[in-house]
PDB file of C-alpha atoms in Angstrom:
ATOM      1  CA  GLY A 175      22.734 -22.983 -13.086  1.00  0.00           C
ATOM      2  CA  SER A 176      23.257 -23.867  -9.426  1.00  0.00           C
ATOM      3  CA  LEU A 177      26.033 -25.378  -7.336  1.00  0.00           C
ATOM      4  CA  GLU A 178      25.822 -26.534  -3.701  1.00  0.00           C
ATOM      5  CA  ALA A 179      28.364 -27.984  -1.253  1.00  0.00           C
ATOM      6  CA  LYS A 180      27.752 -29.419   2.235  1.00  0.00           C
ATOM      7  CA  LYS A 181      29.833 -30.775   5.070  1.00  0.00           C
ATOM      8  CA  GLY A 182      27.840 -32.053   8.010  1.00  0.00           C
ATOM      9  CA  HIS A 183      25.052 -29.610   8.860  1.00  0.00           C
ATOM     10  CA  TRP A 184      26.734 -26.623   7.199  1.00  0.00           C
ATOM     11  CA  GLY A 185      26.993 -25.728   3.542  1.00  0.00           C
ATOM     12  CA  ALA A 186      26.815 -23.068   0.860  1.00  0.00           C
ATOM     13  CA  PHE A 187      25.192 -22.668  -2.537  1.00  0.00           C
ATOM     14  CA  THR A 188      25.217 -20.301  -5.487  1.00  0.00           C
ATOM     15  CA  ASP A 189      22.749 -19.717  -8.300  1.00  0.00           C
ATOM     16  CA  LEU A 190      23.263 -17.764 -11.534  1.00  0.00           C
ATOM     17  CA  MET A 191      20.648 -16.669 -14.065  1.00  0.00           C
ATOM     18  CA  TYR A 192      21.126 -14.878 -17.387  1.00  0.00           C
ATOM     19  CA  VAL A 193      18.153 -12.928 -18.749  1.00  0.00           C
ATOM     20  CA  ASN A 194      17.712 -11.797 -22.354  1.00  0.00           C
ATOM     21  CA  VAL A 195      14.206 -10.712 -23.336  1.00  0.00           C
ATOM     22  CA  GLY A 196      12.828  -8.242 -25.838  1.00  0.00           C
ATOM     23  CA  GLU A 197       9.890  -7.135 -27.920  1.00  0.00           C
ATOM     24  CA  ASN A 198       9.394  -5.355 -31.226  1.00  0.00           C
ATOM     25  CA  LYS A 199       6.250  -3.433 -32.091  1.00  0.00           C
ATOM     26  CA  SER A 200       5.482  -1.721 -35.370  1.00  0.00           C
ATOM     27  CA  GLY A 201       2.381  -0.634 -37.163  1.00  0.00           C
ATOM     28  CA  VAL A 202       0.260   2.175 -38.531  1.00  0.00           C
ATOM     29  CA  ARG A 203      -3.391   2.250 -37.525  1.00  0.00           C
ATOM     30  CA  ASP A 204      -2.989  -0.042 -34.489  1.00  0.00           C
ATOM     31  CA  PHE A 205      -0.221   2.056 -32.916  1.00  0.00           C
ATOM     32  CA  THR A 206      -0.893   4.726 -30.278  1.00  0.00           C
ATOM     33  CA  ILE A 207       1.296   7.314 -28.564  1.00  0.00           C
ATOM     34  CA  GLY A 208       0.018   8.695 -25.267  1.00  0.00           C
ATOM     35  CA  GLY A 209      -3.366   7.102 -25.940  1.00  0.00           C
ATOM     36  CA  THR A 210      -3.754   8.922 -29.280  1.00  0.00           C
ATOM     37  CA  PRO A 211      -3.836   6.743 -32.435  1.00  0.00           C
ATOM     38  CA  LEU A 212      -1.372   7.563 -35.177  1.00  0.00           C
ATOM     39  CA  PRO A 213      -2.895   8.943 -38.388  1.00  0.00           C
ATOM     40  CA  GLY A 214      -3.079   6.599 -41.328  1.00  0.00           C
ATOM     41  CA  THR A 215      -0.214   8.357 -43.080  1.00  0.00           C
ATOM     42  CA  ALA A 216       2.255   7.696 -40.229  1.00  0.00           C
ATOM     43  CA  SER A 217       4.073   4.614 -39.062  1.00  0.00           C
ATOM     44  CA  ALA A 218       6.034   3.806 -35.933  1.00  0.00           C
ATOM     45  CA  SER A 219       8.282   1.089 -34.563  1.00  0.00           C
ATOM     46  CA  VAL A 220       9.698   0.413 -31.126  1.00  0.00           C
ATOM     47  CA  ASN A 221      12.333  -2.172 -30.209  1.00  0.00           C
ATOM     48  CA  TYR A 222      12.819  -3.085 -26.531  1.00  0.00           C
ATOM     49  CA  ASP A 223      15.698  -5.179 -25.175  1.00  0.00           C
ATOM     50  CA  LEU A 224      16.466  -6.194 -21.588  1.00  0.00           C
ATOM     51  CA  LYS A 225      19.597  -8.133 -20.628  1.00  0.00           C
ATOM     52  CA  GLY A 226      21.018  -8.947 -17.237  1.00  0.00           C
ATOM     53  CA  TRP A 227      22.494 -11.285 -14.640  1.00  0.00           C
ATOM     54  CA  ILE A 228      20.984 -12.392 -11.337  1.00  0.00           C
ATOM     55  CA  TRP A 229      23.446 -13.998  -8.924  1.00  0.00           C
ATOM     56  CA  THR A 230      22.607 -15.521  -5.529  1.00  0.00           C
ATOM     57  CA  ILE A 231      25.155 -16.751  -2.988  1.00  0.00           C
ATOM     58  CA  ALA A 232      24.350 -17.952   0.529  1.00  0.00           C
ATOM     59  CA  ALA A 233      25.477 -20.033   3.516  1.00  0.00           C
ATOM     60  CA  GLU A 234      23.074 -22.672   4.807  1.00  0.00           C
ATOM     61  CA  TYR A 235      22.369 -24.893   7.788  1.00  0.00           C
ATOM     62  CA  VAL A 236      20.490 -28.206   7.740  1.00  0.00           C
ATOM     63  CA  ALA A 237      17.547 -27.710  10.111  1.00  0.00           C
ATOM     64  CA  VAL A 238      15.617 -30.893   9.218  1.00  0.00           C
ATOM     65  CA  ALA A 239      17.178 -34.105   7.899  1.00  0.00           C
ATOM     66  CA  GLN A 240      14.593 -36.909   7.883  1.00  0.00           C
ATOM     67  CA  PRO A 241      14.191 -39.695   5.295  1.00  0.00           C
ATOM     68  CA  GLY A 242      10.941 -38.150   4.094  1.00  0.00           C
ATOM     69  CA  ALA A 243      11.761 -34.466   4.432  1.00  0.00           C
ATOM     70  CA  THR A 244      14.694 -32.060   4.452  1.00  0.00           C
ATOM     71  CA  MET A 245      14.819 -28.340   5.164  1.00  0.00           C
ATOM     72  CA  ASP A 246      17.756 -25.935   5.067  1.00  0.00           C
ATOM     73  CA  VAL A 247      17.733 -22.379   6.395  1.00  0.00           C
ATOM     74  CA  PHE A 248      20.057 -19.927   4.684  1.00  0.00           C
ATOM     75  CA  ALA A 249      21.262 -16.332   4.587  1.00  0.00           C
ATOM     76  CA  GLY A 250      23.199 -14.574   1.864  1.00  0.00           C
ATOM     77  CA  ALA A 251      22.983 -11.970  -0.887  1.00  0.00           C
ATOM     78  CA  ARG A 252      21.574 -11.548  -4.373  1.00  0.00           C
ATOM     79  CA  MET A 253      22.922  -9.270  -7.095  1.00  0.00           C
ATOM     80  CA  LEU A 254      20.788  -7.860  -9.879  1.00  0.00           C
ATOM     81  CA  ASP A 255      22.585  -6.366 -12.888  1.00  0.00           C
ATOM     82  CA  LEU A 256      20.334  -5.138 -15.709  1.00  0.00           C
ATOM     83  CA  GLU A 257      20.646  -3.069 -18.884  1.00  0.00           C
ATOM     84  CA  GLN A 258      17.598  -1.814 -20.743  1.00  0.00           C
ATOM     85  CA  GLU A 259      17.655  -0.397 -24.283  1.00  0.00           C
ATOM     86  CA  ILE A 260      14.837   1.155 -26.300  1.00  0.00           C
ATOM     87  CA  ASN A 261      15.048   2.174 -29.984  1.00  0.00           C
ATOM     88  CA  TRP A 262      12.153   3.940 -31.673  1.00  0.00           C
ATOM     89  CA  GLY A 263      11.314   5.478 -35.000  1.00  0.00           C
ATOM     90  CA  LEU A 264       8.491   7.557 -36.502  1.00  0.00           C
ATOM     91  CA  ALA A 265       7.926   8.208 -40.180  1.00  0.00           C
ATOM     92  CA  GLY A 266       5.360   9.927 -42.376  1.00  0.00           C
ATOM     93  CA  ASP A 267       2.912  12.772 -41.723  1.00  0.00           C
ATOM     94  CA  ILE A 268       2.775  13.081 -37.949  1.00  0.00           C
ATOM     95  CA  GLY A 269       0.308  15.530 -36.434  1.00  0.00           C
ATOM     96  CA  GLY A 270      -0.074  17.302 -39.754  1.00  0.00           C
ATOM     97  CA  ILE A 271       3.671  17.950 -39.968  1.00  0.00           C
ATOM     98  CA  PRO A 272       5.352  15.993 -42.760  1.00  0.00           C
ATOM     99  CA  GLY A 273       8.856  14.783 -42.171  1.00  0.00           C
ATOM    100  CA  SER A 274      11.458  12.407 -43.438  1.00  0.00           C
ATOM    101  CA  GLY A 275      11.489  10.493 -40.157  1.00  0.00           C
ATOM    102  CA  ARG A 276      12.363  10.742 -36.519  1.00  0.00           C
ATOM    103  CA  SER A 277      14.199   8.209 -34.382  1.00  0.00           C
ATOM    104  CA  GLY A 278      15.918   7.897 -31.054  1.00  0.00           C
ATOM    105  CA  ALA A 279      17.385   5.539 -28.503  1.00  0.00           C
ATOM    106  CA  SER A 280      17.589   5.308 -24.749  1.00  0.00           C
ATOM    107  CA  SER A 281      19.729   3.031 -22.589  1.00  0.00           C
ATOM    108  CA  VAL A 282      19.775   2.681 -18.808  1.00  0.00           C
ATOM    109  CA  GLY A 283      21.388   0.177 -16.456  1.00  0.00           C
ATOM    110  CA  ARG A 284      21.328  -0.699 -12.784  1.00  0.00           C
ATOM    111  CA  THR A 285      23.246  -2.962 -10.402  1.00  0.00           C
ATOM    112  CA  ASN A 286      22.050  -3.569  -6.851  1.00  0.00           C
ATOM    113  CA  TRP A 287      22.703  -5.923  -3.955  1.00  0.00           C
ATOM    114  CA  ASP A 288      20.208  -7.267  -1.442  1.00  0.00           C
ATOM    115  CA  GLY A 289      20.618  -9.394   1.662  1.00  0.00           C
ATOM    116  CA  ILE A 290      18.301 -12.429   1.699  1.00  0.00           C
ATOM    117  CA  VAL A 291      17.115 -15.107   4.122  1.00  0.00           C
ATOM    118  CA  GLY A 292      15.034 -18.173   3.332  1.00  0.00           C
ATOM    119  CA  ILE A 293      14.360 -21.885   3.471  1.00  0.00           C
ATOM    120  CA  LYS A 294      14.673 -24.675   0.906  1.00  0.00           C
ATOM    121  CA  GLY A 295      14.357 -28.431   0.875  1.00  0.00           C
ATOM    122  CA  ARG A 296      12.419 -31.463  -0.295  1.00  0.00           C
ATOM    123  CA  TRP A 297       9.425 -33.509   0.738  1.00  0.00           C
ATOM    124  CA  ARG A 298       9.740 -37.148  -0.398  1.00  0.00           C
ATOM    125  CA  PHE A 299       7.019 -39.711  -0.995  1.00  0.00           C
ATOM    126  CA  GLY A 300       6.209 -42.921  -2.884  1.00  0.00           C
ATOM    127  CA  ASP A 301       8.017 -46.256  -3.057  1.00  0.00           C
ATOM    128  CA  ASP A 302      11.580 -45.943  -1.779  1.00  0.00           C
ATOM    129  CA  LEU A 303      10.893 -42.189  -1.395  1.00  0.00           C
ATOM    130  CA  ARG A 304      12.107 -41.588  -4.944  1.00  0.00           C
ATOM    131  CA  TRP A 305       9.440 -38.990  -5.766  1.00  0.00           C
ATOM    132  CA  PHE A 306       9.950 -35.570  -4.244  1.00  0.00           C
ATOM    133  CA  VAL A 307       8.587 -32.029  -4.132  1.00  0.00           C
ATOM    134  CA  PRO A 308      11.407 -29.454  -4.170  1.00  0.00           C
ATOM    135  CA  TYR A 309      10.669 -26.058  -2.628  1.00  0.00           C
ATOM    136  CA  TYR A 310      12.521 -22.775  -2.189  1.00  0.00           C
ATOM    137  CA  VAL A 311      11.488 -19.428  -0.655  1.00  0.00           C
ATOM    138  CA  ASP A 312      13.577 -16.330   0.084  1.00  0.00           C
ATOM    139  CA  VAL A 313      12.932 -12.696   0.959  1.00  0.00           C
ATOM    140  CA  GLY A 314      15.307  -9.773   1.262  1.00  0.00           C
ATOM    141  CA  THR A 315      16.043  -6.071   1.057  1.00  0.00           C
ATOM    142  CA  GLY A 316      18.954  -3.684   0.580  1.00  0.00           C
ATOM    143  CA  ASP A 317      19.340  -1.602  -2.539  1.00  0.00           C
ATOM    144  CA  SER A 318      15.799  -2.822  -3.328  1.00  0.00           C
ATOM    145  CA  ASP A 319      12.830  -1.991  -1.131  1.00  0.00           C
ATOM    146  CA  LEU A 320      11.833  -5.663  -1.276  1.00  0.00           C
ATOM    147  CA  THR A 321      12.747  -8.764  -3.240  1.00  0.00           C
ATOM    148  CA  TRP A 322      11.425 -12.303  -2.930  1.00  0.00           C
ATOM    149  CA  GLN A 323      11.665 -15.572  -4.788  1.00  0.00           C
ATOM    150  CA  ALA A 324       9.699 -18.831  -4.672  1.00  0.00           C
ATOM    151  CA  MET A 325       9.949 -22.186  -6.440  1.00  0.00           C
ATOM    152  CA  ALA A 326       8.065 -25.488  -6.174  1.00  0.00           C
ATOM    153  CA  GLY A 327       7.787 -28.547  -8.397  1.00  0.00           C
ATOM    154  CA  LEU A 328       7.848 -32.309  -8.759  1.00  0.00           C
ATOM    155  CA  GLY A 329      10.792 -34.631  -9.350  1.00  0.00           C
ATOM    156  CA  TYR A 330      12.138 -38.165  -9.370  1.00  0.00           C
ATOM    157  CA  SER A 331      15.428 -39.322  -7.861  1.00  0.00           C
ATOM    158  CA  TRP A 332      17.850 -42.026  -8.912  1.00  0.00           C
ATOM    159  CA  LYS A 333      21.052 -42.964  -7.086  1.00  0.00           C
ATOM    160  CA  SER A 334      22.969 -39.843  -8.037  1.00  0.00           C
ATOM    161  CA  VAL A 335      20.731 -38.027 -10.550  1.00  0.00           C
ATOM    162  CA  ASP A 336      17.525 -36.060 -10.015  1.00  0.00           C
ATOM    163  CA  VAL A 337      15.129 -34.876 -12.699  1.00  0.00           C
ATOM    164  CA  PHE A 338      12.425 -32.382 -11.859  1.00  0.00           C
ATOM    165  CA  ALA A 339      10.075 -29.757 -13.255  1.00  0.00           C
ATOM    166  CA  ALA A 340       9.050 -26.669 -11.334  1.00  0.00           C
ATOM    167  CA  TRP A 341       7.660 -23.156 -11.488  1.00  0.00           C
ATOM    168  CA  ARG A 342       9.939 -20.287 -10.412  1.00  0.00           C
ATOM    169  CA  TYR A 343       8.940 -16.720  -9.540  1.00  0.00           C
ATOM    170  CA  LEU A 344      11.294 -13.814  -8.797  1.00  0.00           C
ATOM    171  CA  ASP A 345       9.998 -10.370  -7.865  1.00  0.00           C
ATOM    172  CA  TYR A 346      11.633  -6.977  -7.198  1.00  0.00           C
ATOM    173  CA  ASP A 347      10.235  -3.750  -5.752  1.00  0.00           C
ATOM    174  CA  LEU A 348      13.129  -1.410  -6.504  1.00  0.00           C
ATOM    175  CA  GLY A 349      11.560   1.776  -5.139  1.00  0.00           C
ATOM    176  CA  GLU A 350      10.499   5.092  -6.617  1.00  0.00           C
ATOM    177  CA  GLY A 351      12.879   7.308  -8.530  1.00  0.00           C
ATOM    178  CA  LYS A 352      14.930   4.405  -9.876  1.00  0.00           C
ATOM    179  CA  PRO A 353      15.560   3.453 -13.531  1.00  0.00           C
ATOM    180  CA  PHE A 354      13.423   0.374 -12.800  1.00  0.00           C
ATOM    181  CA  THR A 355      10.632   0.468 -10.203  1.00  0.00           C
ATOM    182  CA  THR A 356       9.188  -3.054 -10.309  1.00  0.00           C
ATOM    183  CA  LEU A 357      10.420  -6.198 -11.992  1.00  0.00           C
ATOM    184  CA  SER A 358       9.283  -9.813 -12.017  1.00  0.00           C
ATOM    185  CA  PHE A 359      10.274 -12.994 -13.826  1.00  0.00           C
ATOM    186  CA  ASN A 360       8.316 -16.236 -13.708  1.00  0.00           C
ATOM    187  CA  GLY A 361       7.889 -19.392 -15.703  1.00  0.00           C
ATOM    188  CA  PRO A 362       8.387 -23.156 -15.866  1.00  0.00           C
ATOM    189  CA  LEU A 363      11.737 -24.917 -15.677  1.00  0.00           C
ATOM    190  CA  VAL A 364      13.011 -28.450 -16.303  1.00  0.00           C
ATOM    191  CA  ALA A 365      16.271 -29.432 -14.610  1.00  0.00           C
ATOM    192  CA  VAL A 366      18.710 -32.274 -14.076  1.00  0.00           C
ATOM    193  CA  ALA A 367      20.726 -32.346 -10.840  1.00  0.00           C
ATOM    194  CA  PHE A 368      23.857 -34.433 -10.304  1.00  0.00           C
ATOM    195  CA  ARG A 369      24.992 -35.403  -6.800  1.00  0.00           C
ATOM    196  CA  TRP A 370      28.397 -36.714  -5.753  1.00  0.00           C
ATOM    197  CA  GLN A 371      30.390 -37.220  -2.545  1.00  0.00           C
ATOM    198  CA  CYS A 372      34.008 -36.344  -1.900  1.00  0.00           C
ATOM    199  CA  SER A 373      36.158 -38.179   0.631  1.00  0.00           C
ATOM    200  CA  ALA A 374      39.755 -37.837   1.770  1.00  0.00           C
ATOM    201  CA  ALA A 375      42.013 -40.685   2.857  1.00  0.00           C
ATOM    202  CA  VAL A 376      43.463 -40.391   6.350  1.00  0.00           C
ATOM    203  CA  PRO A 377      47.138 -41.491   6.517  1.00  0.00           C
TER     204      PRO A 377
END
């Protein structure tokens, strides 16, 4: 979800993402540990879960405001808060040593802040300039060695409602010796944006 407010050439926006992804793997003959296949009398299972929040907040300035194109420059910060959990289990005759089963769990988390700068805007075309291409690019560093994000798509605008589809990519290089070293999220999105104006009466 995103929220943006502008007054004249100045403004601010915020963006919040919640991430919840995971994977479960289990098997016997198709499972390997350290490149070595498990014997047929053993079985293994691994459950991976990653949850987190990604929050961006920034101040912006309208650099280009033409009927067919807009561009804002901005500077702000992005927070990454992640928690990773792994549960695993082994059962059966493992390496010639029979056993009733072995299991374990590991959990690690990280929160970091990065300063970011970037540009965002729209390029309009078509009859009445209702079609538009939204774009967004930022880059930053701080607790991360490098983070960057990019988005582009295609949309259609009515009087106060926009509908668009886009592809969004977010990448982190968190550095060596950290619980997470590299991280990236990308995929398609479909969104509806509502626009409204506020005015105050002057006595």
